[in-house]
């Protein structure tokens, strides 16, 4: 009977964790392997619900499908990362250092991302598996130079 109770309790806890992160799905435009230079070569992997070295997606804010603010959590350490989409192959990110939040306290974008400023230094990420983009349409035309 005790084993059965532990199984039910464990299943319930897993269901609660899955439900709490169910709304935090990272958009396809951010997913993949990204290269950046951050005092050394860095490869960042982003999938549907996590970012390498940052943890799992806890909360996400979508600004017109151009900018995304995401809280990643790992061992009660919460990191705020703001992604600015430049092209399908280039992202910029602004990142706030880890914030430790005690169990039971609120984890929200307003709290964790409180002092993320637009004028902070940006880190540029380049897609490792890039998508070819035709740039000709943006430069075609008749030009007169004087």
mmCIF file of C-alpha atoms in Angstrom:
data_model
loop_
_atom_site.group_PDB
_atom_site.id
_atom_site.type_symbol
_atom_site.label_atom_id
_atom_site.label_comp_id
_atom_site.label_asym_id
_atom_site.label_seq_id
_atom_site.Cartn_x
_atom_site.Cartn_y
_atom_site.Cartn_z
ATOM 1 C CA UNK A 1 0.000 0.000 0.000
ATOM 2 C CA UNK A 2 2.845 2.376 0.862
ATOM 3 C CA UNK A 3 4.515 1.775 -2.534
ATOM 4 C CA UNK A 4 1.234 2.548 -4.256
ATOM 5 C CA UNK A 5 0.893 5.793 -2.275
ATOM 6 C CA UNK A 6 4.475 6.823 -3.185
ATOM 7 C CA UNK A 7 3.744 6.091 -6.847
ATOM 8 C CA UNK A 8 0.586 8.242 -6.784
ATOM 9 C CA UNK A 9 2.380 11.074 -4.969
ATOM 10 C CA UNK A 10 5.341 10.937 -7.391
ATOM 11 C CA UNK A 11 3.042 10.949 -10.414
ATOM 12 C CA UNK A 12 1.113 13.915 -8.980
ATOM 13 C CA UNK A 13 4.321 15.910 -8.421
ATOM 14 C CA UNK A 14 5.516 15.211 -11.980
ATOM 15 C CA UNK A 15 2.133 16.287 -13.327
ATOM 16 C CA UNK A 16 2.323 19.534 -11.329
ATOM 17 C CA UNK A 17 5.812 20.291 -12.658
ATOM 18 C CA UNK A 18 4.746 19.565 -16.242
ATOM 19 C CA UNK A 19 1.660 21.744 -15.828
ATOM 20 C CA UNK A 20 3.648 24.654 -14.386
ATOM 21 C CA UNK A 21 5.963 24.679 -17.458
ATOM 22 C CA UNK A 22 3.263 23.803 -20.014
ATOM 23 C CA UNK A 23 2.760 27.445 -21.017
ATOM 24 C CA UNK A 24 6.475 28.109 -21.350
ATOM 25 C CA UNK A 25 7.313 26.849 -24.811
ATOM 26 C CA UNK A 26 10.247 28.510 -26.530
ATOM 27 C CA UNK A 27 9.346 29.694 -30.062
ATOM 28 C CA UNK A 28 10.796 27.827 -33.041
ATOM 29 C CA UNK A 29 12.646 30.968 -34.200
ATOM 30 C CA UNK A 30 14.867 30.771 -31.087
ATOM 31 C CA UNK A 31 15.513 27.029 -31.149
ATOM 32 C CA UNK A 32 18.722 25.483 -32.414
ATOM 33 C CA UNK A 33 22.489 25.653 -31.934
ATOM 34 C CA UNK A 34 23.911 29.172 -31.732
ATOM 35 C CA UNK A 35 27.519 30.369 -31.800
ATOM 36 C CA UNK A 36 28.657 33.455 -29.883
ATOM 37 C CA UNK A 37 31.875 34.976 -28.627
ATOM 38 C CA UNK A 38 31.695 35.649 -24.864
ATOM 39 C CA UNK A 39 35.366 35.923 -23.851
ATOM 40 C CA UNK A 40 35.639 32.549 -25.626
ATOM 41 C CA UNK A 41 33.746 30.501 -28.206
ATOM 42 C CA UNK A 42 30.351 29.537 -26.813
ATOM 43 C CA UNK A 43 27.788 27.153 -28.290
ATOM 44 C CA UNK A 44 24.276 27.673 -26.925
ATOM 45 C CA UNK A 45 21.594 25.063 -27.496
ATOM 46 C CA UNK A 46 17.947 26.036 -27.192
ATOM 47 C CA UNK A 47 15.114 23.540 -27.499
ATOM 48 C CA UNK A 48 11.363 23.731 -26.906
ATOM 49 C CA UNK A 49 11.711 24.181 -23.149
ATOM 50 C CA UNK A 50 15.344 24.744 -22.137
ATOM 51 C CA UNK A 51 18.590 26.596 -22.815
ATOM 52 C CA UNK A 52 22.011 25.051 -22.234
ATOM 53 C CA UNK A 53 23.690 26.182 -19.003
ATOM 54 C CA UNK A 54 20.574 28.161 -17.989
ATOM 55 C CA UNK A 55 17.982 25.488 -17.266
ATOM 56 C CA UNK A 56 14.327 25.069 -18.057
ATOM 57 C CA UNK A 57 11.882 27.705 -19.251
ATOM 58 C CA UNK A 58 9.819 28.962 -16.321
ATOM 59 C CA UNK A 59 8.052 31.993 -17.814
ATOM 60 C CA UNK A 60 8.028 33.765 -21.168
ATOM 61 C CA UNK A 61 6.881 37.145 -22.456
ATOM 62 C CA UNK A 62 6.347 37.665 -26.189
ATOM 63 C CA UNK A 63 6.736 41.198 -27.593
ATOM 64 C CA UNK A 64 5.157 41.086 -31.069
ATOM 65 C CA UNK A 65 7.105 37.922 -32.067
ATOM 66 C CA UNK A 66 10.259 40.068 -32.340
ATOM 67 C CA UNK A 67 11.547 40.116 -28.777
ATOM 68 C CA UNK A 68 11.159 37.434 -26.136
ATOM 69 C CA UNK A 69 11.909 37.716 -22.438
ATOM 70 C CA UNK A 70 12.389 34.307 -20.849
ATOM 71 C CA UNK A 71 13.134 33.179 -17.309
ATOM 72 C CA UNK A 72 15.207 30.004 -17.112
ATOM 73 C CA UNK A 73 15.418 28.129 -13.829
ATOM 74 C CA UNK A 74 17.901 25.622 -12.488
ATOM 75 C CA UNK A 75 18.321 24.657 -8.805
ATOM 76 C CA UNK A 76 16.379 27.718 -7.561
ATOM 77 C CA UNK A 77 18.681 29.938 -9.626
ATOM 78 C CA UNK A 78 16.638 32.003 -12.102
ATOM 79 C CA UNK A 79 18.194 33.790 -15.068
ATOM 80 C CA UNK A 80 16.436 36.417 -17.180
ATOM 81 C CA UNK A 81 17.349 36.392 -20.872
ATOM 82 C CA UNK A 82 15.903 38.868 -23.362
ATOM 83 C CA UNK A 83 16.213 37.763 -26.997
ATOM 84 C CA UNK A 84 16.047 40.292 -29.840
ATOM 85 C CA UNK A 85 15.483 38.645 -33.222
ATOM 86 C CA UNK A 86 17.563 40.374 -35.903
ATOM 87 C CA UNK A 87 17.162 37.821 -38.726
ATOM 88 C CA UNK A 88 16.388 34.105 -38.920
ATOM 89 C CA UNK A 89 20.126 33.511 -38.475
ATOM 90 C CA UNK A 90 21.071 36.225 -35.964
ATOM 91 C CA UNK A 91 19.871 36.877 -32.413
ATOM 92 C CA UNK A 92 20.983 39.349 -29.800
ATOM 93 C CA UNK A 93 20.582 38.588 -26.132
ATOM 94 C CA UNK A 94 20.684 40.638 -22.970
ATOM 95 C CA UNK A 95 21.179 38.547 -19.883
ATOM 96 C CA UNK A 96 20.848 39.191 -16.176
ATOM 97 C CA UNK A 97 22.882 37.162 -13.714
ATOM 98 C CA UNK A 98 21.303 34.406 -11.689
ATOM 99 C CA UNK A 99 18.810 35.381 -8.983
ATOM 100 C CA UNK A 100 18.283 32.942 -6.114
ATOM 101 C CA UNK A 101 14.651 32.702 -5.066
ATOM 102 C CA UNK A 102 13.580 30.687 -2.050
ATOM 103 C CA UNK A 103 11.039 27.914 -2.382
ATOM 104 C CA UNK A 104 7.507 29.271 -2.169
ATOM 105 C CA UNK A 105 8.435 32.778 -3.328
ATOM 106 C CA UNK A 106 7.014 34.163 -6.563
ATOM 107 C CA UNK A 107 9.030 33.704 -9.752
ATOM 108 C CA UNK A 108 7.850 36.255 -12.326
ATOM 109 C CA UNK A 109 9.280 38.216 -15.227
ATOM 110 C CA UNK A 110 8.551 41.450 -13.373
ATOM 111 C CA UNK A 111 10.658 40.316 -10.424
ATOM 112 C CA UNK A 112 13.531 38.395 -12.054
ATOM 113 C CA UNK A 113 13.961 40.754 -15.036
ATOM 114 C CA UNK A 114 13.503 43.948 -13.026
ATOM 115 C CA UNK A 115 16.766 45.688 -13.965
ATOM 116 C CA UNK A 116 17.415 44.320 -17.454
ATOM 117 C CA UNK A 117 18.204 47.439 -19.438
ATOM 118 C CA UNK A 118 18.137 47.916 -23.198
ATOM 119 C CA UNK A 119 21.500 49.702 -23.071
ATOM 120 C CA UNK A 120 23.266 46.727 -21.453
ATOM 121 C CA UNK A 121 25.860 45.090 -23.650
ATOM 122 C CA UNK A 122 24.388 42.735 -26.196
ATOM 123 C CA UNK A 123 25.717 39.312 -27.065
ATOM 124 C CA UNK A 124 25.171 38.358 -30.702
ATOM 125 C CA UNK A 125 24.360 34.744 -31.498
ATOM 126 C CA UNK A 126 24.745 33.242 -34.973
ATOM 127 C CA UNK A 127 22.855 30.131 -36.085
ATOM 128 C CA UNK A 128 25.176 27.169 -36.572
ATOM 129 C CA UNK A 129 22.744 25.582 -39.025
ATOM 130 C CA UNK A 130 21.866 28.763 -40.854
ATOM 131 C CA UNK A 131 18.963 29.247 -43.237
ATOM 132 C CA UNK A 132 20.017 30.780 -46.581
ATOM 133 C CA UNK A 133 18.308 34.128 -47.145
ATOM 134 C CA UNK A 134 18.012 35.885 -50.505
ATOM 135 C CA UNK A 135 19.135 39.461 -49.884
ATOM 136 C CA UNK A 136 18.862 40.556 -53.518
ATOM 137 C CA UNK A 137 15.292 41.785 -53.208
ATOM 138 C CA UNK A 138 16.437 44.364 -50.675
ATOM 139 C CA UNK A 139 19.138 45.807 -52.974
ATOM 140 C CA UNK A 140 17.656 45.395 -56.459
ATOM 141 C CA UNK A 141 16.528 48.474 -58.324
ATOM 142 C CA UNK A 142 17.722 51.461 -60.318
ATOM 143 C CA UNK A 143 20.263 53.640 -58.551
ATOM 144 C CA UNK A 144 21.736 56.986 -59.610
ATOM 145 C CA UNK A 145 24.877 58.122 -57.856
ATOM 146 C CA UNK A 146 26.046 61.683 -58.167
#
